[in-house]
Tab-separated table of C-alpha atoms in Angstrom:
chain	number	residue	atom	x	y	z
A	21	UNK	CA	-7.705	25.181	-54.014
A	22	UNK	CA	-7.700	21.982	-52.197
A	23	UNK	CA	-5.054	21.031	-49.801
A	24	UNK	CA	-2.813	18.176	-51.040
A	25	UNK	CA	-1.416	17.356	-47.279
A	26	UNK	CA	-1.712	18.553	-43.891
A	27	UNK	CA	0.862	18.280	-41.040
A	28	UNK	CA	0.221	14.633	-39.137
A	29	UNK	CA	-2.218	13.286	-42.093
A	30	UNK	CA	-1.354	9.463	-41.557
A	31	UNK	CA	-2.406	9.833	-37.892
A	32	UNK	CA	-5.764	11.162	-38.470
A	33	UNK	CA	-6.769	9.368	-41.413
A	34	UNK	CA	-6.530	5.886	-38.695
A	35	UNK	CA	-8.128	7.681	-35.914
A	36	UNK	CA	-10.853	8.696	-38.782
A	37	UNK	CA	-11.099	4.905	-39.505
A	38	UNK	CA	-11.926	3.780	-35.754
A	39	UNK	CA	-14.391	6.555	-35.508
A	40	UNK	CA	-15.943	5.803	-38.415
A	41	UNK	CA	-16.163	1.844	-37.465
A	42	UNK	CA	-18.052	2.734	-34.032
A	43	UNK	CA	-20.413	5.085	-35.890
A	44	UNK	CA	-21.115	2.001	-37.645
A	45	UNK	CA	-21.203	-0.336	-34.697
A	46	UNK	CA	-24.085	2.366	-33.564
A	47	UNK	CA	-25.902	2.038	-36.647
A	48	UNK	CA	-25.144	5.816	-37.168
A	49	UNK	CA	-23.466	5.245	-40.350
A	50	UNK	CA	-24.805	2.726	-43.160
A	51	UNK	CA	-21.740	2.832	-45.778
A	52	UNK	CA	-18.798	1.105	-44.229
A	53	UNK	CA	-15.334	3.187	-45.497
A	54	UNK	CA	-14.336	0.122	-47.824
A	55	UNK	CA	-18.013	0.209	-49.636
A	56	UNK	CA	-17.638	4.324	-49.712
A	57	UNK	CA	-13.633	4.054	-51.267
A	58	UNK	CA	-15.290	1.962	-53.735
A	59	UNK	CA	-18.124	3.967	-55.256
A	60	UNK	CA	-17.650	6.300	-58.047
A	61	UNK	CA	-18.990	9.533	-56.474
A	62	UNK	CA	-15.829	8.811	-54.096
A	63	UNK	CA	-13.588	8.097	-56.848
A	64	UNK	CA	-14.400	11.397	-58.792
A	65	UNK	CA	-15.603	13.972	-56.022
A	66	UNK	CA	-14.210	17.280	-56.754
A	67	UNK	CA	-13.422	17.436	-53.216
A	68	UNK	CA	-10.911	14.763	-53.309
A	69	UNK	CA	-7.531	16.168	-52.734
A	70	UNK	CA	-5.098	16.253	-55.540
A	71	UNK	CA	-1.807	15.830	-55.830
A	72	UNK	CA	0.559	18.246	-56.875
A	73	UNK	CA	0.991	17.787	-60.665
A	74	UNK	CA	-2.666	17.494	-60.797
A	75	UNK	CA	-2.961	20.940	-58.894
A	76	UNK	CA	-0.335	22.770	-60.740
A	77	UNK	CA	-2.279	21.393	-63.838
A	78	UNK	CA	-5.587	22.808	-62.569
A	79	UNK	CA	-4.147	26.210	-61.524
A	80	UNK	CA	-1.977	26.921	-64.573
A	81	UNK	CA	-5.578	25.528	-66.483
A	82	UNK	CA	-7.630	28.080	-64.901
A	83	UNK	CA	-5.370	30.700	-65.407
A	84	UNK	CA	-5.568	29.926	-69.211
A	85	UNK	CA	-9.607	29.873	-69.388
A	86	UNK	CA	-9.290	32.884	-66.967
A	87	UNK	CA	-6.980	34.914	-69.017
A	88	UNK	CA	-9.624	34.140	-72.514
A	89	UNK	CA	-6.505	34.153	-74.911
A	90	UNK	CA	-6.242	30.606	-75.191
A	91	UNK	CA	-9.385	28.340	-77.014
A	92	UNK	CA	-8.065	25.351	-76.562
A	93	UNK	CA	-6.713	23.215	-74.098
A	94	UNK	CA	-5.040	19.454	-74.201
A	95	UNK	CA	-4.612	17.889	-71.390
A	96	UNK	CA	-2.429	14.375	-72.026
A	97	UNK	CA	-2.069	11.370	-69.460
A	98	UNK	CA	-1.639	7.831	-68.665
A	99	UNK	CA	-4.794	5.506	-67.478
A	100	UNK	CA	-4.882	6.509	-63.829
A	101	UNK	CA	-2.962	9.830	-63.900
A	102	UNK	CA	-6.289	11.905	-62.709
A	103	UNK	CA	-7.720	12.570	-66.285
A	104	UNK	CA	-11.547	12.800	-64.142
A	105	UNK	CA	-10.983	13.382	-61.344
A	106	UNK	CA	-9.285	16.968	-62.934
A	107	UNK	CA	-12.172	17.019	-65.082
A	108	UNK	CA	-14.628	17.210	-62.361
A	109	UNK	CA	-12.606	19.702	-60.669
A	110	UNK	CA	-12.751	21.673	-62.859
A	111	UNK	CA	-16.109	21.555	-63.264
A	112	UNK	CA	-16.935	22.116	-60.149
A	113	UNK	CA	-14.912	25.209	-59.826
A	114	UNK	CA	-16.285	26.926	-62.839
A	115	UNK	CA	-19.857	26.189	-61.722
A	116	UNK	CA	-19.019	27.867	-57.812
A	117	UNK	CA	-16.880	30.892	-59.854
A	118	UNK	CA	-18.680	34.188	-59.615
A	119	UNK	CA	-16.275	34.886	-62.446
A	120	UNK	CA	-18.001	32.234	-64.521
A	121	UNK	CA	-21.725	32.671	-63.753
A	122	UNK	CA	-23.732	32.760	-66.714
A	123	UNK	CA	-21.644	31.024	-69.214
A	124	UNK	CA	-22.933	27.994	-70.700
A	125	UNK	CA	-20.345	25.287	-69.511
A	126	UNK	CA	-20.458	21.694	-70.217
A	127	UNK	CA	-19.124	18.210	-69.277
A	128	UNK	CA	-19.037	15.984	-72.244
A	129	UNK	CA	-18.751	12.176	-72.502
A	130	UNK	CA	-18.390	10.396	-74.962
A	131	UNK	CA	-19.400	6.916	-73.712
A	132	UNK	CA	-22.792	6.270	-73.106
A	133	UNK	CA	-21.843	4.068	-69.947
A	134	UNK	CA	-19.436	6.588	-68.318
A	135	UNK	CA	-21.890	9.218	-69.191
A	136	UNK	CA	-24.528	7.635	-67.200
A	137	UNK	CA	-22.145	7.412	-64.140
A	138	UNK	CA	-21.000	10.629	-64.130
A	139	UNK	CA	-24.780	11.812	-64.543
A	140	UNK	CA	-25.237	10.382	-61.091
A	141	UNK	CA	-22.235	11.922	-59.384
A	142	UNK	CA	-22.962	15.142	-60.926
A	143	UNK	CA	-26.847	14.877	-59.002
A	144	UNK	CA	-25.048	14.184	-56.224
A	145	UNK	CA	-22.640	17.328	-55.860
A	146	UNK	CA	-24.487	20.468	-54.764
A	147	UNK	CA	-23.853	22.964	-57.355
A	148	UNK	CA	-23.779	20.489	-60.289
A	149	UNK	CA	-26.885	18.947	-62.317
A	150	UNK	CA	-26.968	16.280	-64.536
A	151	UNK	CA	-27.792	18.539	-67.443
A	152	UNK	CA	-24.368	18.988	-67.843
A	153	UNK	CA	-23.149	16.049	-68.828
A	154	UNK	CA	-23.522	15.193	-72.362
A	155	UNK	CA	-23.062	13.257	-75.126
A	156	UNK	CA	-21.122	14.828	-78.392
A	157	UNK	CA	-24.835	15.049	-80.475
A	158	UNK	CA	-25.990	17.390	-77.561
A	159	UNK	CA	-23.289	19.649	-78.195
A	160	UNK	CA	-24.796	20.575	-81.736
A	161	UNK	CA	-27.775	22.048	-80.259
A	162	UNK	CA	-26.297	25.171	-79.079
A	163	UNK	CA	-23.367	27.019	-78.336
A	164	UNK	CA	-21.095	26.572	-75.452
A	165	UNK	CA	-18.578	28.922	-73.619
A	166	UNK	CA	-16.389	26.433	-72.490
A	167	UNK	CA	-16.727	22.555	-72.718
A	168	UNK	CA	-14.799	20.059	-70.398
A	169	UNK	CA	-14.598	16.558	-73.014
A	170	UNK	CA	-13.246	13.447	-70.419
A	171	UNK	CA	-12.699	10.533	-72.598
A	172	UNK	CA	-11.729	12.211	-75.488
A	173	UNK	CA	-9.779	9.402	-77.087
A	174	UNK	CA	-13.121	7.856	-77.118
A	175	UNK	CA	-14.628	10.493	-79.775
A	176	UNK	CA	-15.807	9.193	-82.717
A	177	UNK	CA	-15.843	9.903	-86.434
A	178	UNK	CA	-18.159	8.349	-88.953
A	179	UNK	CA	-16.530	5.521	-90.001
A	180	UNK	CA	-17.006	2.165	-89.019
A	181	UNK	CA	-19.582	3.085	-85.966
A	182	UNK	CA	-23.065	1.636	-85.076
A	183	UNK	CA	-25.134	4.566	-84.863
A	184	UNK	CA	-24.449	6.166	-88.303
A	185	UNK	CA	-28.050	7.507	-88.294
A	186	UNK	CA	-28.035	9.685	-85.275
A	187	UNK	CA	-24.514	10.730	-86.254
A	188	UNK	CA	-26.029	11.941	-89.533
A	189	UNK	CA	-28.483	14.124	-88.431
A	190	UNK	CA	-25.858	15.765	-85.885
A	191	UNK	CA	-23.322	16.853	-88.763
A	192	UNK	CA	-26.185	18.115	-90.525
A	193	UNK	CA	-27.713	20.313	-87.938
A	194	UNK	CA	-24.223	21.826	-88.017
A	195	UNK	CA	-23.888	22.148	-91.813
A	196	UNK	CA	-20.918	19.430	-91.924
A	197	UNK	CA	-20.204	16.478	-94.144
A	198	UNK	CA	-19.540	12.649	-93.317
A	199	UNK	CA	-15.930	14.081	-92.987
A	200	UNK	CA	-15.901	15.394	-89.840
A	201	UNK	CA	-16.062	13.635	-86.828
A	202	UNK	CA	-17.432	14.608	-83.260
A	203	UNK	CA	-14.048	16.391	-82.212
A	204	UNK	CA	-15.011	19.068	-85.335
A	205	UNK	CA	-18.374	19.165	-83.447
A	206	UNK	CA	-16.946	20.214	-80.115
A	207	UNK	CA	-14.379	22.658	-81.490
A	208	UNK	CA	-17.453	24.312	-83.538
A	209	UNK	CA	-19.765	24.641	-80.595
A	210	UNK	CA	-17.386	25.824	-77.777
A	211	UNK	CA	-15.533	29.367	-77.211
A	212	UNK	CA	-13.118	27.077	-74.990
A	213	UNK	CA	-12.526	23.719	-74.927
A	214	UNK	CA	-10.677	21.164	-72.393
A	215	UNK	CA	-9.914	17.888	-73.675
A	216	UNK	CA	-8.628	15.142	-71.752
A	217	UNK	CA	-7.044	13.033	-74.011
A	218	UNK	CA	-4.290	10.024	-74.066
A	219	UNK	CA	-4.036	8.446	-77.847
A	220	UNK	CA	-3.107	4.961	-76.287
A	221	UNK	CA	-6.677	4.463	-75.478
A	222	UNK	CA	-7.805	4.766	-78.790
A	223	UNK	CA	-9.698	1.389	-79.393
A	224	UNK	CA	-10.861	1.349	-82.971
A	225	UNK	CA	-11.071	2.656	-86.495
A	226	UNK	CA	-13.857	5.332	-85.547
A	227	UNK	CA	-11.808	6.442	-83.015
A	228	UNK	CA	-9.640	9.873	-83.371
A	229	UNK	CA	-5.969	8.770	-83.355
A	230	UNK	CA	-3.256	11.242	-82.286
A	231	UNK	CA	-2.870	12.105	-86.574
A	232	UNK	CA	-6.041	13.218	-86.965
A	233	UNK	CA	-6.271	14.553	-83.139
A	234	UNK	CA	-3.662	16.809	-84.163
A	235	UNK	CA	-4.556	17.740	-87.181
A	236	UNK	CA	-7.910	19.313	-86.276
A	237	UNK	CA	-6.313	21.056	-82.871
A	238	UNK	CA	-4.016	22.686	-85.261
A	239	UNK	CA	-6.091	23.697	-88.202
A	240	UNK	CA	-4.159	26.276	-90.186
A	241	UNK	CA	-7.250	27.611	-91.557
A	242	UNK	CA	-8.894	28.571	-88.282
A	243	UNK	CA	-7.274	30.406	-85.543
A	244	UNK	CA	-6.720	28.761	-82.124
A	245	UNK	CA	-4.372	29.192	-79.439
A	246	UNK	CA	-3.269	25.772	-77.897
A	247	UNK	CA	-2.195	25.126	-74.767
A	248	UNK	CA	-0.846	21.260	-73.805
A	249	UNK	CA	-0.428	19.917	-70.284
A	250	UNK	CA	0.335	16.715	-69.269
A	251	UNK	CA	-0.721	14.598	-66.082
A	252	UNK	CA	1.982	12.341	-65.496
A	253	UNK	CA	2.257	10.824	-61.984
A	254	UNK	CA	0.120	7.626	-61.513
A	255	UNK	CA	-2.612	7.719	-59.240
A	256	UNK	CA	-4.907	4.518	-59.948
A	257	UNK	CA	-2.185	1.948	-60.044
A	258	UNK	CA	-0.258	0.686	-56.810
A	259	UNK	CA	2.838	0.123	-58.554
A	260	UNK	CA	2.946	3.273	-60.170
A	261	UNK	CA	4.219	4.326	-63.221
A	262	UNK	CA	6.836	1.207	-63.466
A	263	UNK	CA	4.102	-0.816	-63.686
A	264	UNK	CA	2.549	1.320	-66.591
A	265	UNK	CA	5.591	1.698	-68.194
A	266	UNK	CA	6.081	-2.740	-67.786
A	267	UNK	CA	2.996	-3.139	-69.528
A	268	UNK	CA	3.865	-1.125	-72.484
A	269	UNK	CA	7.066	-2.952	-73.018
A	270	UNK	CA	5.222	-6.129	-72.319
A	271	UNK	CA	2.451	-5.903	-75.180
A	272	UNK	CA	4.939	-3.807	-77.749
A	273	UNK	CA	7.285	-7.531	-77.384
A	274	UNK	CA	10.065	-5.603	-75.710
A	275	UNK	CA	10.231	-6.988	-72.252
A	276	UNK	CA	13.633	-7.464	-70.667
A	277	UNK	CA	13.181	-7.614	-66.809
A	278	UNK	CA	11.173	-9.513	-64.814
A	279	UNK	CA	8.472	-7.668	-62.712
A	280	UNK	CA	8.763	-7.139	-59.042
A	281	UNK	CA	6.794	-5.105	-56.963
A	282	UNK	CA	6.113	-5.204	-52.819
A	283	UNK	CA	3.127	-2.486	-53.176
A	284	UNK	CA	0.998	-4.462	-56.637
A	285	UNK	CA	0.140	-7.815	-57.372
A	286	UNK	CA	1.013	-9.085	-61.285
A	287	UNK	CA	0.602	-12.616	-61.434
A	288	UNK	CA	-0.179	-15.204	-64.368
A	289	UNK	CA	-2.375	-18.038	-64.499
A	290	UNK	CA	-2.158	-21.480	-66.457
A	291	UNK	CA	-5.774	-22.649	-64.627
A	292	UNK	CA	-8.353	-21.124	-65.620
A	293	UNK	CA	-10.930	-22.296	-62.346
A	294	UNK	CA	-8.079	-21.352	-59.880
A	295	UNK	CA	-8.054	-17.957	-62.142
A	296	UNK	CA	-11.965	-17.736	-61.671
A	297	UNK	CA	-11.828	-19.232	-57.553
A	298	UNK	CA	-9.183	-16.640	-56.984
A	299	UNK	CA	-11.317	-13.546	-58.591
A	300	UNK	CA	-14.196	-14.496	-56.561
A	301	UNK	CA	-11.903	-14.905	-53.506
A	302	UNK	CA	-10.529	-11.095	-54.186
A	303	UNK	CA	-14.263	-9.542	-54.507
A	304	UNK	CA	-14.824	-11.231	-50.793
A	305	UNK	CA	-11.610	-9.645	-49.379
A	306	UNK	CA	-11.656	-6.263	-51.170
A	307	UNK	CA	-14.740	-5.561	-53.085
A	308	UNK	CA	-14.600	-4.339	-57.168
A	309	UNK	CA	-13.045	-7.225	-58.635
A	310	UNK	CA	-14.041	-8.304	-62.391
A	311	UNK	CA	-13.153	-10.617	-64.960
A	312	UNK	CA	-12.642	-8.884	-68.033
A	313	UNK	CA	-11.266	-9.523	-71.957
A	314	UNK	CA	-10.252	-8.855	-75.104
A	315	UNK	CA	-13.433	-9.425	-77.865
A	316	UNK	CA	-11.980	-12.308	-78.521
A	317	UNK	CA	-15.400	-14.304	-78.750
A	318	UNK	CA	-18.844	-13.416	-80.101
A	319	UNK	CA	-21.222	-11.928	-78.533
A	320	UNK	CA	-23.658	-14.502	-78.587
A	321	UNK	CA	-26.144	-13.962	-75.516
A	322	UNK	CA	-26.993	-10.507	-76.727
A	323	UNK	CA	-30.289	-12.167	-78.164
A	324	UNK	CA	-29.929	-15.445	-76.206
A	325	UNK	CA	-29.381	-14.938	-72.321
A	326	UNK	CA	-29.458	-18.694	-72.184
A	327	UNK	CA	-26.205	-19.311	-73.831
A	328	UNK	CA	-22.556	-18.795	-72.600
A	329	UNK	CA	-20.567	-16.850	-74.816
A	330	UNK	CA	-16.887	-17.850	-73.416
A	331	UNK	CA	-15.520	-21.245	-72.593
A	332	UNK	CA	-12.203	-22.103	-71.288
A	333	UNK	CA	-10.724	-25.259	-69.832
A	334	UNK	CA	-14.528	-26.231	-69.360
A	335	UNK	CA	-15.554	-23.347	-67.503
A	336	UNK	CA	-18.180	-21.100	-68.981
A	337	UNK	CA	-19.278	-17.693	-68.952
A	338	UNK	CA	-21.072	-14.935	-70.641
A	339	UNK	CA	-20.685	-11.384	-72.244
A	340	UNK	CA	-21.596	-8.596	-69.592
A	341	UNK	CA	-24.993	-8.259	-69.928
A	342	UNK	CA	-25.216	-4.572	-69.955
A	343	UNK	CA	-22.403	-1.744	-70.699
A	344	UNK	CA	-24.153	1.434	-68.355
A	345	UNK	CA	-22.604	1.044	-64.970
A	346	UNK	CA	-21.898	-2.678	-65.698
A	347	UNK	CA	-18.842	-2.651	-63.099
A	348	UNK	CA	-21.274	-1.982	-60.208
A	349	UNK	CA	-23.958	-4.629	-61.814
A	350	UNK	CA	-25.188	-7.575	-59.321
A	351	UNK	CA	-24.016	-9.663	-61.744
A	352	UNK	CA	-21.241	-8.418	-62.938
A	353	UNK	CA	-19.541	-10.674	-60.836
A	354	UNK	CA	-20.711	-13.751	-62.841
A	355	UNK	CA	-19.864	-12.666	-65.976
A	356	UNK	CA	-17.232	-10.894	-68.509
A	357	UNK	CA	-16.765	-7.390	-69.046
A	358	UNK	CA	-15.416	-6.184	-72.860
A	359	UNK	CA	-13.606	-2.990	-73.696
A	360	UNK	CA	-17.061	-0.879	-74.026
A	361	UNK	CA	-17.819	-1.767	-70.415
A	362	UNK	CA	-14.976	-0.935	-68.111
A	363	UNK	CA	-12.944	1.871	-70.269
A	364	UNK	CA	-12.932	4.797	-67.913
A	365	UNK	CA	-13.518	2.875	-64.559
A	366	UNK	CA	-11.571	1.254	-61.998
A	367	UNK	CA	-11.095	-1.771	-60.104
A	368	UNK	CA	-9.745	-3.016	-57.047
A	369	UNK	CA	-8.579	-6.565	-58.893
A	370	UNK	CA	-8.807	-7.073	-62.565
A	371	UNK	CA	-8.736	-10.374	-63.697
A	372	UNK	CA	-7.611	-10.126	-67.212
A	373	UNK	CA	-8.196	-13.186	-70.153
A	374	UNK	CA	-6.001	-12.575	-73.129
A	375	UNK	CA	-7.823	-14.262	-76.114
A	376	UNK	CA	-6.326	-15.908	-78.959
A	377	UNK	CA	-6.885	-12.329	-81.103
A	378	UNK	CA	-3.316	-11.851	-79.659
A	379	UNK	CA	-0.672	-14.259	-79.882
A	380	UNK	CA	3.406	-14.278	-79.435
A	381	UNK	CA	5.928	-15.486	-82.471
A	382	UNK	CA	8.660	-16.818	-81.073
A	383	UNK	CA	10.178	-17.334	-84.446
A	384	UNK	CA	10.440	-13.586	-84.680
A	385	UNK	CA	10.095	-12.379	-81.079
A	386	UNK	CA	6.775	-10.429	-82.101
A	387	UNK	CA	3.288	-10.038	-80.600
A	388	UNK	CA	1.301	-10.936	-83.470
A	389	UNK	CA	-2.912	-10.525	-83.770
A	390	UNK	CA	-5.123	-13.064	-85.659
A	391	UNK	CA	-8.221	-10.659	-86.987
A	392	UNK	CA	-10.475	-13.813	-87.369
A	393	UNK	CA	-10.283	-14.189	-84.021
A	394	UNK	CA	-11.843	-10.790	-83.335
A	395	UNK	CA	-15.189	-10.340	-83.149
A	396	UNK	CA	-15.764	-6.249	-82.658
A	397	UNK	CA	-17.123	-5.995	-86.457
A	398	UNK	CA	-16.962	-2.202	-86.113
A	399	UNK	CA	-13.489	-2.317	-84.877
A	400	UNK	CA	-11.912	-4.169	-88.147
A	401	UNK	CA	-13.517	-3.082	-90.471
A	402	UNK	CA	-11.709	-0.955	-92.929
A	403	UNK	CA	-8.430	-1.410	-90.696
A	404	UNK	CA	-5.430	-2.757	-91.800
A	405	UNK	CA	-3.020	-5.313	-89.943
A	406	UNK	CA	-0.819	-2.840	-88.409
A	407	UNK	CA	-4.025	-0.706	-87.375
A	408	UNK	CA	-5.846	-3.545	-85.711
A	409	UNK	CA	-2.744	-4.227	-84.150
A	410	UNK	CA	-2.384	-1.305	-82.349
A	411	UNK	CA	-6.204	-1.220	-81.608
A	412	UNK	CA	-5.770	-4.784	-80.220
A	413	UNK	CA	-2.982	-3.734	-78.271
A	414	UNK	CA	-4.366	-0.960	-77.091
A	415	UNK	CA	-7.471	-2.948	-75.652
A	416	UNK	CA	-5.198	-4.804	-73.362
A	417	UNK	CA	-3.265	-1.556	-72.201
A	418	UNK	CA	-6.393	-0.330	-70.725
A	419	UNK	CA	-7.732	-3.561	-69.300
A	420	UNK	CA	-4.428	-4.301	-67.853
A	421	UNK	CA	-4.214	-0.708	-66.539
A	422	UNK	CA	-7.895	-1.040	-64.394
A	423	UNK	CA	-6.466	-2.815	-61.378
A	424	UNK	CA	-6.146	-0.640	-57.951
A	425	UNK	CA	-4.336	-3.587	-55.817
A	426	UNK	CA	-3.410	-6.256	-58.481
A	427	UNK	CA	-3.858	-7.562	-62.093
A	428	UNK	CA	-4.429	-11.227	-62.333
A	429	UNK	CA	-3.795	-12.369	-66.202
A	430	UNK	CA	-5.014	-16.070	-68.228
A	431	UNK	CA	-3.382	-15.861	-71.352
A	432	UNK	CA	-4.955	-18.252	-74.292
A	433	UNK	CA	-2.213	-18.392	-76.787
A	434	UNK	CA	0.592	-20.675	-75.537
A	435	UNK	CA	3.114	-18.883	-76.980
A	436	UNK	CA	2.156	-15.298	-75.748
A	437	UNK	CA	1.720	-17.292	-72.558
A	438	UNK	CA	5.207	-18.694	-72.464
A	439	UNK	CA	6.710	-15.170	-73.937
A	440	UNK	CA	5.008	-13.585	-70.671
A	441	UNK	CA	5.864	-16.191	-68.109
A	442	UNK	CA	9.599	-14.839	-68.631
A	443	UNK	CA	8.259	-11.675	-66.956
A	444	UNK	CA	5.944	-11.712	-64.289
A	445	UNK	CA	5.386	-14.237	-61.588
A	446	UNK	CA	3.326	-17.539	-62.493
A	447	UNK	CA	0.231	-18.692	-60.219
A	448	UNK	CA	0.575	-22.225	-59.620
């Protein structure tokens, strides 16, 4: 079990710094620390040390699996409470278990982007292959022992997605109907299953909301033993959970206290160059800092790469031209990075444009959400008002909740914009 501290730990990690400096002064050492902090086999190495609600969680975890009464595991948290990094952990320590050896285990993802990335950190940890990671349709192949699902708020079911063909033939090879969705799939194929879940993350219709999340966990008609656990202490975010807990208030319309914080940076633009200068400025001093948004405008350089998809104040700039690994993209930098494209990742600074999908009305002291101003066809149709609300909202939560250091926000909708201006610190 890792170590969370050791006596004098501050000291050491600076003299570790200096020493790792000259060994790049010598051209011993290509990577400086900043560039290593940075990358995602870093981020999500399962020899990073936890802390200890994450440790309790993995011990009392293990002792579940271990003990083979209990088929199914929940494990709940925040964006930025550890939900991977657990994951991989766990992972990692079935794979090395002599206890374990010889039991199909798997790592599912359900995004095809995050999937990729983890692909490459699992290559890059001895003991692990790529082979494990997969996507839900690999899981209807063949049986599993135990299955590890990150993401799983990101699950799908048939409605309203973009690949309804390759769904098909999954449910079928599995003897289901269009009603079940890719959660049904992973409870089929597994003995055990650990799913990482946190239902304000689900982004659209085709999603699995906590309803229907519970519902299937808790199927009267088959018999599964449940065990929950929640991650609750924030470990991506600099200012913690107050922070997390101020954005929720923020986006539900029920902000009452302005935000201050000495360890993150919340701040509020009205210009939207100084907005861009300033983002550019951040990825010089720190590294990982993207402009991202709500799909608040079409997609329009998906089949022409000469056109700009967003323009604001005169300034204009496209879609992100890829969603695997995007973040880490050359140009990245130069462009705008939707929901699809960052969900799961971090970043130092995230630079965050609310579009006019979500507005403010002051009359009634309500966020409100204009659905003609939303462009992600598969995430409106079939929803209601109060359903695309919540997806809309729930779009911001997690862009708002990517920033390590700082979240930098341009808000279209001049009321929203005066409604938040109340509340955090404007950039003049």
């Amino acid at each position: 079990m890792v170590v969370v501290m050791y006596y004098e730990k501050e000291k050491y990690d600076k003299k570790f710094e200096l020493l790792w400096r000259k060994l790049q002064k010598e051209k011993l050492v290509k990577h400086s620390l900043e560039e290593i902090k940075n990358s995602d086999l870093f981020k999500y190495s399962p020899y990073k040390e936890l802390n200890d609600n994450q440790r309790k969680a993995v011990e009392d975890i293990l002792a579940q699996i271990e003990s083979g009464k209990v088929n199914r595991v929940v494990v709940n948290g925040m964006p930025g409470s550890g939900k991977t990094i657990v994951a991989v952990y766990l992972m990692k320590y079935l794979a090395d278990s002599e206890e374990f050896a010889g039991k199909k285990i798997g790592f599912v993802v359900p995004q095809t982007s995050l999937r990729k990335t983890m692909k490459f950190i699992f290559r890059s940890i001895y003991g692990l292959t790529p082979s494990q990671v997969l996507s839900p349709s690999d899981i209807t192949k063949k049986k599993y022992d135990i299955l590890l699902v990150d993401e799983a708020h990101r699950l799908h079911q048939y409605k309203n997605i973009s690949y309804r063909g390759a769904f098909k033939k999954s449910y079928e090879r599995l003897g289901m109907t269009t009603d079940a969705d890719e959660l049904d799939w992973i409870l089929e194929q597994s003995k055990c299953a650990v799913l990482f879940y946190d239902y304000n993350q689900v982004v659209g219709p085709s999603g699995i909301d906590y309803e229907r999340f519970e519902e299937k966990m808790r199927n009267p008609y088959k018999k599964h033993t449940i065990s929950y656990f929640t991650l609750a202490t924030q470990m991506r975010v600099q200012g913690g959970n107050d922070y997390i807990a101020f954005i929720k208030e923020l986006l539900a319309g029920a902000a009452d206290r302005k935000y201050h914080s000495k360890k993150y940076d919340l701040k509020l633009y009205s210009d939207f160059s100084k907005f861009e200068k300033d983002m550019y400025a951040k990825e010089e001093e720190t590294g990982l800092s993207r402009m991202v948004a709500g799909y608040a405008w079409p997609w329009i350089s998906k089949n022409d790469r000469s056109k700009k998809d967003i323009e604001i104040q005169g300034v204009k700039r496209m879609w992100n031209h890829c969603t695997e690994g995007w973040v880490h993209t050359g140009e990245a930098i130069d462009e705008v990075g939707c929901i699809h494209s960052i969900q799961g990742y971090d970043l130092n600074c995230a630079f965050v444009i609310l579009g006019n999908d979500i507005g403010y009305d002051k009359t009634t002291g309500q966020i409100i959400i204009r659905p003609e101003c939303y462009f992600d066809k598969n995430g409106k149709i079939t929803a209601s008002y109060e359903e695309l609300k919540e997806y809309i909202t729930n779009v911001y939560y997690v862009l708002m909740t990517r920033g390590i250091k700082g979240t930098y926000l341009y808000v279209c909708d001049d009321e929203l914009r005066e409604y938040f201006g109340k509340y955090i610190e404007e950039e003049n």
